[in-house]
Short mmCIF file of C-alpha atoms in Angstrom, two decimals:
data_model
loop_
_atom_site.label_atom_id
_atom_site.label_comp_id
_atom_site.label_asym_id
_atom_site.label_seq_id
_atom_site.Cartn_x
_atom_site.Cartn_y
_atom_site.Cartn_z
CA MET A 1 9.35 3.51 -11.34
CA GLY A 2 12.37 3.26 -13.68
CA ASN A 3 11.92 5.16 -17.30
CA TYR A 4 8.24 5.54 -16.67
CA ILE A 5 6.73 8.83 -17.44
CA LEU A 6 4.24 10.17 -15.08
CA SER A 7 1.31 11.07 -18.07
CA LYS A 8 -1.31 14.28 -17.36
CA ASP A 9 -3.99 10.58 -17.01
CA ASP A 10 -1.77 10.36 -13.58
CA LYS A 11 -1.61 13.74 -11.76
CA SER A 12 -4.95 13.50 -11.48
CA VAL A 13 -5.45 10.52 -10.49
CA ILE A 14 -2.51 11.11 -7.73
CA GLU A 15 -3.73 14.11 -6.93
CA PHE A 16 -7.19 12.44 -5.93
CA THR A 17 -5.42 9.86 -3.99
CA GLU A 18 -2.73 12.89 -2.42
CA LYS A 19 -5.40 15.60 -0.73
CA ARG A 20 -8.37 13.17 -1.34
CA LEU A 21 -8.12 9.49 0.08
CA LEU A 22 -4.82 9.16 1.45
CA PRO A 23 -5.79 12.28 4.32
CA ILE A 24 -9.12 9.67 5.09
CA ALA A 25 -7.11 6.68 5.14
CA ASN A 26 -4.77 8.22 7.90
CA GLU A 27 -7.96 9.89 9.56
CA VAL A 28 -8.37 5.98 9.84
CA THR A 29 -5.46 5.60 11.19
CA ASN A 30 -5.19 7.61 13.53
CA PHE A 31 -8.61 6.21 15.66
CA TYR A 32 -7.62 3.49 15.14
CA SER A 33 -3.79 2.84 15.79
CA HIS A 34 -4.31 1.36 18.93
CA TRP A 35 -6.82 -1.48 17.68
CA THR A 36 -5.45 -2.90 14.94
CA LYS A 37 -3.51 -5.25 17.24
CA SER A 38 -7.38 -7.03 17.49
CA ASP A 39 -6.79 -7.69 14.36
CA GLU A 40 -10.52 -5.52 13.22
CA GLU A 41 -10.30 -4.45 9.04
CA GLU A 42 -13.29 -5.02 9.09
CA HIS A 43 -13.78 -2.09 11.18
CA LEU A 44 -11.03 -0.01 9.58
CA GLN A 45 -12.62 -0.56 5.83
CA LYS A 46 -16.16 0.06 7.34
CA ALA A 47 -14.67 3.43 8.42
CA PHE A 48 -13.11 4.59 5.97
CA LEU A 49 -16.63 4.28 3.95
CA TYR A 50 -17.81 6.07 6.51
CA GLU A 51 -15.21 8.65 6.22
CA CYS A 52 -15.30 8.38 2.77
CA ARG A 53 -18.69 9.23 1.83
CA GLN A 54 -19.25 11.68 4.33
CA GLN A 55 -16.34 13.75 1.99
CA ASN A 56 -18.86 12.68 -0.78
CA ILE A 57 -16.55 10.68 -2.65
CA LYS A 58 -17.81 8.01 -4.29
CA LEU A 59 -16.97 4.29 -3.64
CA THR A 60 -18.10 0.97 -2.79
CA ARG A 61 -17.20 -2.00 -0.61
CA GLU A 62 -16.64 -5.59 -1.52
CA VAL A 63 -16.29 -5.80 -5.42
CA ALA A 64 -16.74 -8.92 -6.25
CA ILE A 65 -14.40 -9.34 -8.94
CA THR A 66 -13.90 -13.35 -10.81
CA GLN A 67 -9.71 -14.58 -10.96
CA TYR A 68 -9.04 -15.68 -14.42
CA TYR A 69 -5.52 -17.44 -15.27
CA LYS A 70 -5.93 -16.15 -18.92
CA ASP A 71 -9.24 -16.36 -20.07
CA LEU A 72 -9.80 -19.31 -17.95
CA ALA A 73 -12.35 -18.42 -15.37
CA PHE A 74 -11.67 -19.50 -11.60
CA THR A 75 -13.73 -18.79 -8.65
CA GLU A 76 -14.66 -14.90 -6.66
CA LYS A 77 -12.67 -12.45 -4.56
CA GLU A 78 -13.54 -9.95 -3.32
CA LEU A 79 -11.64 -6.49 -3.80
CA ASP A 80 -11.87 -3.96 -0.80
CA PHE A 81 -13.03 -0.65 -2.13
CA PHE A 82 -13.52 0.57 -5.71
CA VAL A 83 -13.73 4.29 -6.62
CA PHE A 84 -15.43 5.02 -9.13
CA PRO A 85 -14.22 7.60 -11.51
CA LYS A 86 -16.96 10.40 -11.76
CA GLN A 87 -16.59 11.89 -8.96
CA SER A 88 -18.55 15.21 -7.58
CA LYS A 89 -16.49 17.45 -8.11
CA VAL A 90 -13.87 15.85 -10.23
CA THR A 91 -13.76 13.09 -13.78
CA LEU A 92 -11.00 10.26 -13.23
CA PRO A 93 -9.29 8.48 -16.39
CA SER A 94 -10.64 5.61 -13.92
CA GLY A 95 -11.46 4.06 -11.70
CA ILE A 96 -9.01 2.70 -8.95
CA PHE A 97 -9.22 -0.17 -6.53
CA ILE A 98 -8.05 -0.49 -2.96
CA GLU A 99 -6.75 -3.32 -1.58
CA THR A 100 -5.94 -3.22 2.26
CA LYS A 101 -3.67 -5.04 4.73
CA ALA A 102 -2.35 -4.30 8.24
CA ASP A 103 1.18 -5.23 9.35
CA TYR A 104 2.32 -5.51 12.93
CA GLN A 105 5.39 -5.02 12.70
CA ASP A 106 5.58 -3.01 9.43
CA ASP A 107 3.99 -0.43 8.86
CA THR A 108 5.02 0.17 5.07
CA GLY A 109 4.62 -3.69 4.11
CA GLN A 110 7.90 -4.13 2.52
CA THR A 111 7.86 -8.01 4.59
CA LYS A 112 4.81 -9.47 3.12
CA LEU A 113 4.18 -8.63 0.00
CA ASP A 114 0.37 -11.08 -0.90
CA GLY A 115 -1.80 -7.55 -0.86
CA ARG A 116 -0.03 -5.76 -3.88
CA TYR A 117 -0.15 -9.77 -5.48
CA GLN A 118 -3.62 -9.81 -4.69
CA LEU A 119 -4.41 -5.96 -6.07
CA PHE A 120 -2.44 -6.63 -9.33
CA ARG A 121 -4.77 -9.85 -9.34
CA TYR A 122 -7.57 -7.70 -9.62
CA LEU A 123 -6.96 -5.07 -11.90
CA TYR A 124 -5.72 -8.51 -14.42
CA SER A 125 -8.21 -10.19 -13.95
CA SER A 126 -10.98 -6.83 -14.36
CA SER A 127 -9.96 -7.07 -17.78
CA HIS A 128 -12.70 -9.75 -18.83
CA ASN A 129 -15.55 -8.15 -16.33
CA PRO A 130 -18.37 -6.96 -18.24
CA ASP A 131 -18.76 -3.81 -15.78
CA GLU A 132 -17.19 -1.03 -17.81
CA ASN A 133 -16.04 0.54 -14.90
CA LEU A 134 -14.47 -2.59 -13.14
CA ARG A 135 -12.25 -3.54 -17.37
CA ASP A 136 -11.38 -0.12 -18.04
CA ALA A 137 -9.41 0.49 -14.89
CA ASP A 138 -6.01 0.91 -14.89
CA TYR A 139 -5.50 2.31 -11.48
CA GLY A 140 -4.71 0.69 -7.95
CA ILE A 141 -4.18 1.66 -4.61
CA PHE A 142 -2.54 -0.46 -1.59
CA LEU A 143 -2.59 0.74 1.84
CA ILE A 144 -1.29 -0.80 5.81
CA TRP A 145 -3.53 1.12 7.74
CA GLY A 146 -0.72 2.20 9.80
CA GLN A 147 -0.12 1.75 13.87
CA ASN A 148 1.94 2.62 17.02
CA TYR A 149 0.65 -1.13 19.37
CA ASP A 150 3.61 -0.80 21.98
CA HIS A 151 3.31 -3.00 25.35
CA ARG A 152 5.43 0.09 27.47
CA GLN A 153 3.34 3.21 25.96
CA PHE A 154 2.37 2.22 30.01
CA GLN A 155 4.56 2.05 32.17
CA ASN A 156 4.36 5.85 32.78
CA MET A 157 1.64 7.92 34.44
CA GLU A 158 0.79 9.92 32.43
CA THR A 159 -1.97 11.23 29.75
CA PHE A 160 -3.54 8.26 27.53
CA SER A 161 -5.63 9.04 24.37
CA ILE A 162 -6.54 5.79 21.96
CA VAL A 163 -7.75 8.85 19.65
CA GLU A 164 -5.28 11.82 19.17
CA ASN A 165 -2.44 9.65 17.50
CA SER A 166 -0.44 10.71 15.22
CA VAL A 167 0.09 7.89 12.98
CA ASP A 168 -0.08 7.94 8.64
CA ALA A 169 -1.64 5.39 6.72
CA TYR A 170 0.54 4.02 3.85
CA ILE A 171 -0.04 3.65 0.50
CA GLU A 172 1.00 3.09 -3.50
CA LEU A 173 -0.59 4.29 -6.02
CA TRP A 174 -0.04 2.39 -8.90
CA ARG A 175 -1.18 2.14 -12.92
CA ALA A 176 -1.07 -1.04 -15.10
CA VAL A 177 1.24 -0.68 -17.97
CA ASP A 178 0.18 -3.08 -20.99
CA GLU A 179 -3.21 -3.79 -22.31
CA LYS A 180 -3.26 -6.71 -20.90
CA LYS A 181 -2.36 -5.59 -17.33
CA THR A 182 0.54 -8.30 -17.07
CA LYS A 183 3.06 -4.94 -15.98
CA PHE A 184 2.55 -2.18 -12.89
CA THR A 185 4.21 0.21 -12.71
CA LYS A 186 4.64 2.39 -8.79
CA ILE A 187 3.34 5.89 -9.31
CA TYR A 188 3.48 7.35 -5.55
CA GLN A 189 4.22 6.28 -2.71
CA SER A 190 2.84 8.82 0.53
CA LYS A 191 6.20 8.05 2.47
CA ALA A 192 9.56 7.16 2.27
CA VAL A 193 10.38 3.51 2.75
CA GLU A 194 13.82 2.96 4.52
CA ILE A 195 15.45 -0.06 3.47
CA GLY A 196 18.34 -1.05 6.38
CA VAL A 197 21.20 -3.02 5.60
CA ASP A 198 19.96 -6.10 7.13
CA SER A 199 17.69 -6.83 4.99
CA LEU A 200 19.60 -6.64 1.71
CA SER A 201 21.51 -10.39 -0.30
CA LYS A 202 26.12 -10.97 0.43
CA ASP A 203 26.32 -9.51 -3.39
CA GLU A 204 23.95 -5.80 -2.38
CA LEU A 205 26.19 -5.93 0.28
CA LEU A 206 29.33 -5.51 -1.95
CA ARG A 207 28.10 -3.57 -4.11
CA LEU A 208 27.50 -1.04 -1.55
CA CYS A 209 30.30 -1.61 0.28
CA LEU A 210 32.54 -0.89 -3.82
CA GLU A 211 30.37 2.13 -4.32
CA ASN A 212 31.10 3.32 -0.98
CA GLY A 213 34.65 2.51 -0.80
CA ILE A 214 34.58 0.88 2.73
CA ASP A 215 37.56 -1.84 2.14
CA HIS A 216 35.41 -5.13 2.41
CA LYS A 217 36.43 -8.69 1.24
CA SER A 218 33.89 -11.12 -1.06
CA SER A 219 35.00 -13.99 1.13
CA GLU A 220 33.23 -12.31 4.03
CA THR A 221 30.69 -12.97 5.65
CA LYS A 222 27.28 -11.51 5.46
CA GLY A 223 27.56 -9.98 9.07
CA ASP A 224 31.08 -8.98 8.45
CA LEU A 225 29.75 -7.16 5.28
CA ILE A 226 26.81 -5.78 7.56
CA LYS A 227 29.35 -4.61 10.61
CA LYS A 228 31.27 -2.55 8.07
CA LEU A 229 29.00 -0.49 6.58
CA LYS A 230 27.38 0.22 10.60
CA GLU A 231 30.25 1.33 11.37
CA ASN A 232 30.26 4.04 8.89
CA GLY A 233 27.18 4.91 9.24
CA ILE A 234 25.13 3.05 6.03
CA LYS A 235 22.26 2.09 8.65
CA SER A 236 20.18 1.33 5.44
CA LEU A 237 18.89 2.65 1.75
#
């Protein structure tokens, strides 16, 4: 979040996200965590919509939003979900956009960033939308469906359930911080994300060695620096 200070509105959206939306995303993920390998994104979304409506959360799916470059209109694209501001027991400061993704190698979406950029594009383009709820929305959720697909899980003769799992979804809540919706800050994430030293640049590795008092040379390769960090017990940030 940098130097951004959470507002009262932000805190109310965070509470709604954490207490209402995240448990539903986890419910769907626990049921579907073995099946997301088959790329059933539509089924995941329909299950999420079903569970939200069971909990009396007012939202809609596949919202067409015209994409814009400044004031130049392009084609329409479909936002996965839109949560309406007026709910049964609370009125949110604005609606919430939701973009969902499934990534079978990365449960927190750190390797593929397209879902976040899609979310930002929807929020930016919504400023031109004639629908007041969409136009005034300042919040967006990036949701990664959890999964525990593992070829090794069938090697032992143990009772196996396809619906009883302990797998969490991952949610990031973003807010537009300027009137034109061109700047965004992350104000909540559902779990901490480790960044492995293997993914850092050489300059970042050198700085990490320096900060931790690890003897090193600027001429050393990335591989050498990573090895030194790991030997000193530093495997991630």
